[in-house]
Tab-separated table of C-alpha atoms in Angstrom:
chain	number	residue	atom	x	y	z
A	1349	UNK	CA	126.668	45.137	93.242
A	1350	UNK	CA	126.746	48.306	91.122
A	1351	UNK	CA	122.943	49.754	89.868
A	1352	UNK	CA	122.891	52.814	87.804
A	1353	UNK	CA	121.024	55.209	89.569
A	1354	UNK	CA	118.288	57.701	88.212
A	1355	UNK	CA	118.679	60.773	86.876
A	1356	UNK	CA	118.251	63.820	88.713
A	1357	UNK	CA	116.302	66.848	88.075
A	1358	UNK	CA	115.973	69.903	89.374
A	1359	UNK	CA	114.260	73.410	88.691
A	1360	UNK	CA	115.400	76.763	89.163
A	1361	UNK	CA	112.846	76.928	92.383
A	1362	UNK	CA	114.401	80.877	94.421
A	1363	UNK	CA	115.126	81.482	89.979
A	1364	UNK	CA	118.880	82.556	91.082
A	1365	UNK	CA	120.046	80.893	87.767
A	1366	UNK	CA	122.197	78.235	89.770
A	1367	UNK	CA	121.188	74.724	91.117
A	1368	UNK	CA	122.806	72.716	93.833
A	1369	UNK	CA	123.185	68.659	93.761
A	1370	UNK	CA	124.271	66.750	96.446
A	1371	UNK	CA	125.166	63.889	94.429
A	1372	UNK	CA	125.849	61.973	97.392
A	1373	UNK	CA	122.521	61.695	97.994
A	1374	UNK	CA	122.418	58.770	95.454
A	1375	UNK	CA	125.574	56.587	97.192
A	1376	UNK	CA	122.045	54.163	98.757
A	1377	UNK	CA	120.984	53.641	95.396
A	1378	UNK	CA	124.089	53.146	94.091
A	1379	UNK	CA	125.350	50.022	95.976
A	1380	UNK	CA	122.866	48.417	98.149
A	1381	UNK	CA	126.356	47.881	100.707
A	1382	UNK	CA	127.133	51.577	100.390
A	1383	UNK	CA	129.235	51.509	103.732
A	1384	UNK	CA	131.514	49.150	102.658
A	1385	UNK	CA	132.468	51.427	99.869
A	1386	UNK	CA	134.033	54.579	99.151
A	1387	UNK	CA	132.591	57.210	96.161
A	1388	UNK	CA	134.387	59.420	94.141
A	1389	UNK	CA	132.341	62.092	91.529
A	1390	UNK	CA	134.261	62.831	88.388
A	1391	UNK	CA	132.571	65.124	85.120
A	1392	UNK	CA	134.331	62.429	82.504
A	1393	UNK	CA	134.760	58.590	82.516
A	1394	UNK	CA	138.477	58.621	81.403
A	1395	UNK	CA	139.004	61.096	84.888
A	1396	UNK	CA	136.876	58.542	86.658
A	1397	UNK	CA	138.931	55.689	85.559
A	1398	UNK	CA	142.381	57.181	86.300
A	1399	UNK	CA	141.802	58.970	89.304
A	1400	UNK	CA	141.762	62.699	87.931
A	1401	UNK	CA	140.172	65.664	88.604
A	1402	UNK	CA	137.173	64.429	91.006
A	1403	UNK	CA	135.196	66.985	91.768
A	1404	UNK	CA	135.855	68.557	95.248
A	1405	UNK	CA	132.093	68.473	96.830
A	1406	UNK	CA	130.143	66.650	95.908
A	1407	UNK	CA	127.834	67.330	98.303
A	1408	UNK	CA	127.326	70.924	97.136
A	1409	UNK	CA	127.764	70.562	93.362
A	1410	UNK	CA	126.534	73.789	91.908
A	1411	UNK	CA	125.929	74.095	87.949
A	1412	UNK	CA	124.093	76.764	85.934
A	1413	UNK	CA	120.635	76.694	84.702
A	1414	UNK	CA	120.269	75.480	81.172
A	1415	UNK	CA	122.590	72.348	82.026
A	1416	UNK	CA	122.342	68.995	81.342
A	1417	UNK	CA	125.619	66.577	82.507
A	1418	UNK	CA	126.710	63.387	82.654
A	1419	UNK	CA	128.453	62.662	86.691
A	1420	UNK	CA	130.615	59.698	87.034
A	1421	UNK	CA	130.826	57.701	90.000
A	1422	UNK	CA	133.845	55.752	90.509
A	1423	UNK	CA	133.229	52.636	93.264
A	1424	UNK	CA	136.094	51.565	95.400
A	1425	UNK	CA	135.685	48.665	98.170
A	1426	UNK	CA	137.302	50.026	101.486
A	1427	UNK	CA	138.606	46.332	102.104
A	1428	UNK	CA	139.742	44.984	98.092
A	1429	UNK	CA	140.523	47.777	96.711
A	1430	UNK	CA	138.711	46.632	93.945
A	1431	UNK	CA	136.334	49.199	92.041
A	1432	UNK	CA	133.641	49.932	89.475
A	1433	UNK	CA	132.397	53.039	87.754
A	1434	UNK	CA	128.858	54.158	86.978
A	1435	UNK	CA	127.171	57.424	85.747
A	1436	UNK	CA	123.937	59.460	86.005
A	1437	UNK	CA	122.594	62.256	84.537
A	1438	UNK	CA	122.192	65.921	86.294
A	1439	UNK	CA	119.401	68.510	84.843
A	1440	UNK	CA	119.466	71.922	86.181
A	1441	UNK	CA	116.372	73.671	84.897
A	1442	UNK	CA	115.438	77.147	84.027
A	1443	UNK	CA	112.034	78.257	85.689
A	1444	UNK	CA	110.378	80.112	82.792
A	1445	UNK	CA	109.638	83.815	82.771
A	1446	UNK	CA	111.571	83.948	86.408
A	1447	UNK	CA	111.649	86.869	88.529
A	1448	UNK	CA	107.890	88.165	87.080
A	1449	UNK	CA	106.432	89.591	90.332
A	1450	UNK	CA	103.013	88.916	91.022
A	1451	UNK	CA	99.699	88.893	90.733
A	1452	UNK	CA	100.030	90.858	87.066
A	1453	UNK	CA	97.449	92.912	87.135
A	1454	UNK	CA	95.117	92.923	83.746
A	1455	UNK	CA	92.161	95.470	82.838
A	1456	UNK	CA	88.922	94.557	81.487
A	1457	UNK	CA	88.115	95.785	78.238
A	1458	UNK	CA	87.298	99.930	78.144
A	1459	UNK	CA	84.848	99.522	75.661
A	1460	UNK	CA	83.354	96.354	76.536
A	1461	UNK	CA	84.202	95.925	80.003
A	1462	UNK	CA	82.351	92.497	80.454
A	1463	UNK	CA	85.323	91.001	79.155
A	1464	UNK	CA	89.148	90.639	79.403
A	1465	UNK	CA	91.594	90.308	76.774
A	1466	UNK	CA	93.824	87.656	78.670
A	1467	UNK	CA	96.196	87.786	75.603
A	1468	UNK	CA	96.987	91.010	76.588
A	1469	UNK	CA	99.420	89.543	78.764
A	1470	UNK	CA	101.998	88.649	76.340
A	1471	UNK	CA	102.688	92.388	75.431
A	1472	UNK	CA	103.387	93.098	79.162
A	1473	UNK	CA	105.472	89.889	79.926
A	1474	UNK	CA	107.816	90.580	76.520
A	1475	UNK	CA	108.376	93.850	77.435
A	1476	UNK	CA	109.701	93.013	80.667
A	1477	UNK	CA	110.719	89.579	80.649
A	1478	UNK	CA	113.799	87.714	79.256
A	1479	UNK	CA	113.565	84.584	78.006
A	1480	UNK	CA	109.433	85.491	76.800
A	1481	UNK	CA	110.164	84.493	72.964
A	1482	UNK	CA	110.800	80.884	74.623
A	1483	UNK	CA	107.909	79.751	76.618
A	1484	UNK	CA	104.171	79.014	75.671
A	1485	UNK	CA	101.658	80.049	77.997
A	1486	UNK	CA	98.625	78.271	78.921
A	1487	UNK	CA	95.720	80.044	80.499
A	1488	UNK	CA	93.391	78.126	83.409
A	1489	UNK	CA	90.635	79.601	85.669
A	1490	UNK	CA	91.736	77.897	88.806
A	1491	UNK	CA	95.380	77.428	90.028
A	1492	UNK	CA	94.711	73.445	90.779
A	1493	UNK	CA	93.933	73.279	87.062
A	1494	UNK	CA	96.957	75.272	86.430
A	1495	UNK	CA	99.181	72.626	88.619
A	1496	UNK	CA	97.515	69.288	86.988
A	1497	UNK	CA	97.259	70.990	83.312
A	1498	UNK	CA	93.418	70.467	83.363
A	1499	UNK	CA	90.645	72.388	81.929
A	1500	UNK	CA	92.476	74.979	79.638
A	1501	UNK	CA	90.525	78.348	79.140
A	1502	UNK	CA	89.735	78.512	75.168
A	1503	UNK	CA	88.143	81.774	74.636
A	1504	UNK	CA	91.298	83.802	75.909
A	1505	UNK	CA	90.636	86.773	73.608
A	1506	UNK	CA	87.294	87.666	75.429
A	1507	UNK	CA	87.269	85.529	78.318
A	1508	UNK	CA	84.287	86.552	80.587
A	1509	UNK	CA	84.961	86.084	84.468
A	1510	UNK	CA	81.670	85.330	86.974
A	1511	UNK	CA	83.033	88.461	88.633
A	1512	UNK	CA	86.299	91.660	88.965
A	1513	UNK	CA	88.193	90.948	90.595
A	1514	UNK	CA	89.362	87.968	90.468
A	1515	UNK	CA	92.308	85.878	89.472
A	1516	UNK	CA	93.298	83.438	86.721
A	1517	UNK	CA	96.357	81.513	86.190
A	1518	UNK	CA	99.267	81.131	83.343
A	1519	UNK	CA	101.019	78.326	82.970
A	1520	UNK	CA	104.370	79.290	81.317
A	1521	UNK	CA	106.176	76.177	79.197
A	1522	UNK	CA	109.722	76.272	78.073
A	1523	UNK	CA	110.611	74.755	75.006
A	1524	UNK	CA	112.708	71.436	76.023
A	1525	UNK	CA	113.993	69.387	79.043
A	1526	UNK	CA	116.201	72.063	80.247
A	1527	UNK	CA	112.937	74.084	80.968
A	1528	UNK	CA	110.500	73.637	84.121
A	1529	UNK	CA	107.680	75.272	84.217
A	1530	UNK	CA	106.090	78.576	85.921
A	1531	UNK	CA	102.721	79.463	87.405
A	1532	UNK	CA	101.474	82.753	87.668
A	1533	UNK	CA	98.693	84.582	89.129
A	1534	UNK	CA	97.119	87.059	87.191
A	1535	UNK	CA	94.241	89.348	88.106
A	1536	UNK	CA	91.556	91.038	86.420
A	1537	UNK	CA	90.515	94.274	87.047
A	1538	UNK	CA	87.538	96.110	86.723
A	1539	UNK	CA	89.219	99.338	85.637
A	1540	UNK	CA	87.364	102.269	85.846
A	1541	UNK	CA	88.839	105.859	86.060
A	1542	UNK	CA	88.038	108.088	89.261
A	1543	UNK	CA	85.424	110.738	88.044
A	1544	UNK	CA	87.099	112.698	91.152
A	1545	UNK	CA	89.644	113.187	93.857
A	1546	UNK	CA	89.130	115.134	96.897
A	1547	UNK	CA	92.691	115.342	98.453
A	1548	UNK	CA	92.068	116.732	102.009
A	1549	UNK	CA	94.253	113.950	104.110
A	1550	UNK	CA	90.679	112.380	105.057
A	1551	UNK	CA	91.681	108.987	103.662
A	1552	UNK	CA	89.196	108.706	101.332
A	1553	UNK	CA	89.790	109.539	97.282
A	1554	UNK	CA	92.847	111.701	98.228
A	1555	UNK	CA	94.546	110.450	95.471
A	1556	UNK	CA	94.187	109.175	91.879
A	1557	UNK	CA	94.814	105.724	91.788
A	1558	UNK	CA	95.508	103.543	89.243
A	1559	UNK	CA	97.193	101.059	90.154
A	1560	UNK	CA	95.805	98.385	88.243
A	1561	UNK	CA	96.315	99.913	84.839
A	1562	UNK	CA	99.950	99.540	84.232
A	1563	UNK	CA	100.409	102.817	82.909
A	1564	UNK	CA	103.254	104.160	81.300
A	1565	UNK	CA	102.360	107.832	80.812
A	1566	UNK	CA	99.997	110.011	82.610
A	1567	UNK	CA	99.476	113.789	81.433
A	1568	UNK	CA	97.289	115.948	83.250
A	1569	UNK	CA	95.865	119.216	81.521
A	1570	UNK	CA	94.222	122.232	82.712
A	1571	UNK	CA	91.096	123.596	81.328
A	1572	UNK	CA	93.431	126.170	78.644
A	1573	UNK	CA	94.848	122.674	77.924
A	1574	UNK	CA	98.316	123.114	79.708
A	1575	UNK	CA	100.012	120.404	81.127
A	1576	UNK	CA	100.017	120.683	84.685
A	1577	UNK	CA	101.489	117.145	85.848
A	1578	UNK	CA	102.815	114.495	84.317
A	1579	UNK	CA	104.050	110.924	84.969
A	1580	UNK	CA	105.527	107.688	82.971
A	1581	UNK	CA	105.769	103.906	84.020
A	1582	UNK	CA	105.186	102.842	87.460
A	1583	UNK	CA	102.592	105.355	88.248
A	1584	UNK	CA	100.328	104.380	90.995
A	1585	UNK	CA	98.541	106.821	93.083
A	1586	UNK	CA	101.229	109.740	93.451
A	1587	UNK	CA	99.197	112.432	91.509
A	1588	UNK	CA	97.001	113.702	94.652
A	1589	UNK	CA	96.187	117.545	92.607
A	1590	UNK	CA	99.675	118.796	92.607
A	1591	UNK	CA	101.203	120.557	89.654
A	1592	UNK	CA	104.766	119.467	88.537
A	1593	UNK	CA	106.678	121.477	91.125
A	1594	UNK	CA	104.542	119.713	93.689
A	1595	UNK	CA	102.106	122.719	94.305
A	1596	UNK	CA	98.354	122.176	94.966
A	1597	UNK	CA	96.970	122.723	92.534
A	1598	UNK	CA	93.295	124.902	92.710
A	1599	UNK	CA	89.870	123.330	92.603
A	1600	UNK	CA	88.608	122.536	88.959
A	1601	UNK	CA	88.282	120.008	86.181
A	1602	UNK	CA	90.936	119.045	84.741
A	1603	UNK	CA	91.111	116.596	81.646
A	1604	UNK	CA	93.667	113.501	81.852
A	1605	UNK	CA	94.927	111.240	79.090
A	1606	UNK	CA	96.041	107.874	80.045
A	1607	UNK	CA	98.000	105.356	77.857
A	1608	UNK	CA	98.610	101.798	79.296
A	1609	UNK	CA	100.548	98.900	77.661
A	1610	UNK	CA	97.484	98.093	76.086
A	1611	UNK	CA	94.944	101.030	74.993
A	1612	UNK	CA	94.705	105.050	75.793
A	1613	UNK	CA	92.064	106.800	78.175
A	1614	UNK	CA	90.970	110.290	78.100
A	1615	UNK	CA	88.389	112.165	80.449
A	1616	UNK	CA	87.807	114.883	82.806
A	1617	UNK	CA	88.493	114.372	86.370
């Protein structure tokens, strides 16, 4: 007895754009009398049928993301001799948006900070994300709604939280059956610029941090309005009142301008 088994599907889970089958796995479900057989794996039914080109292990079958095939199994009794062939289907899925490190971090509104723009995601994901154009994203407040697809959040253009921080969580879709799906952890930020730093190595407000803004340019201006420091993307915390050649600077205002994936900030600090 022959049964055609199920087909198999698996995501992209460590997102290393490869996926491994053991398509031995399925010899039980096969044939009920599995030990009394032998199994061969082909990747056509005219190899399977004449013996050609079986593929070498099948316990380790490794095909790119993306991929949908059709295995063939041929059958042979140890004792007859006699055989049959069967087939299943093997789906090696794409995780969407892979590799996006997490939490993203997301600012409130500047000029009406009770509120978060969660949209604002999408300009930071396709700006650093393959594959963004494909996948629709789904916004929920808690990740178990996130998992079971529950309880959407509606209002994502001026979603209010209870509280910053905190975190909500994107669902990312892809488009079809070659697709699974991604979760990720996003957190909003109450995002307010330091009126001051005080960098004397005592651990507290040593440096200017803004780490949650996702800033791509930092420029920091004396009070003649000469740029003493500046700094692109992946600023954190590294301006600690040093001019560009890494000398302290002396004590003062100084005025800042601040531009972030999203929106500009200017002030004295």
């Amino acid at each position: 007895i022959v049964t055609k088994p199920n087909h198999v599907i698996q995501c992209d889970d460590n997102e290393d754009g490869l996926e491994i089958f053991n398509l031995t796995a399925l010899e039980n479900q096969i044939s009920p009398s599995a030990s009394l057989n032998n199994f061969y794996y082909y990747n056509s039914e005219n190899d399977a049928t004449n013996q050609l080109n079986s593929i070498a292990s099948p316990s380790n079958h490794t095909i790119p993301v993306e991929t949908k095939n059709t295995i063939w199994v041929r059958i042979e009794n140890k004792e007859s001799g006699c055989f049959k062939i069967t087939s299943f289907n093997i789906t090696a899925q794409r995780k969407a948006l892979s590799k996006v490190a997490e939490p993203i971090k997301l600012c409130n509104d500047k000029n009406n900070p009770i509120w978060t723009n969660l949209t604002s995601i999408e300009l930071y994901l396709s700006m650093y994300y393959e594959h963004y154009e494909d996948v629709v994203l789904q916004y929920y407040s808690t990740i178990n709604d996130a998992e079971n697809e529950v309880n959407p959040i509606y209002n994502t253009t001026s979603f209010q939280p209870e509280r910053y921080p905190t975190s909500i969580f994107v669902r990312a879709k892809g488009p079809n059956e070659l697709w699974c799906d991604k979760i990720i952890e996003v957190q909003l930020n109450d995002c307010v610029v330091p009126k001051g730093i005080s960098p004397n190595a005592d651990g507290l407000n040593d440096v200017l941090n803004l780490s949650n803004f996702n800033l791509i340019d930092l420029k920091i201006y004396n009070r003649y309005g000469k740029i003493v420091y500046t700094h692109g993307a992946g600023y954190i915390d590294q301006w600690n009142g040093q001019d560009k050649q890494g000398n302290e600077l002396p004590s003062g205002t100084y005025y800042y301008s601040i531009t972030t994936l999203y929106e500009n900030h200017v002030g004295y600090i």
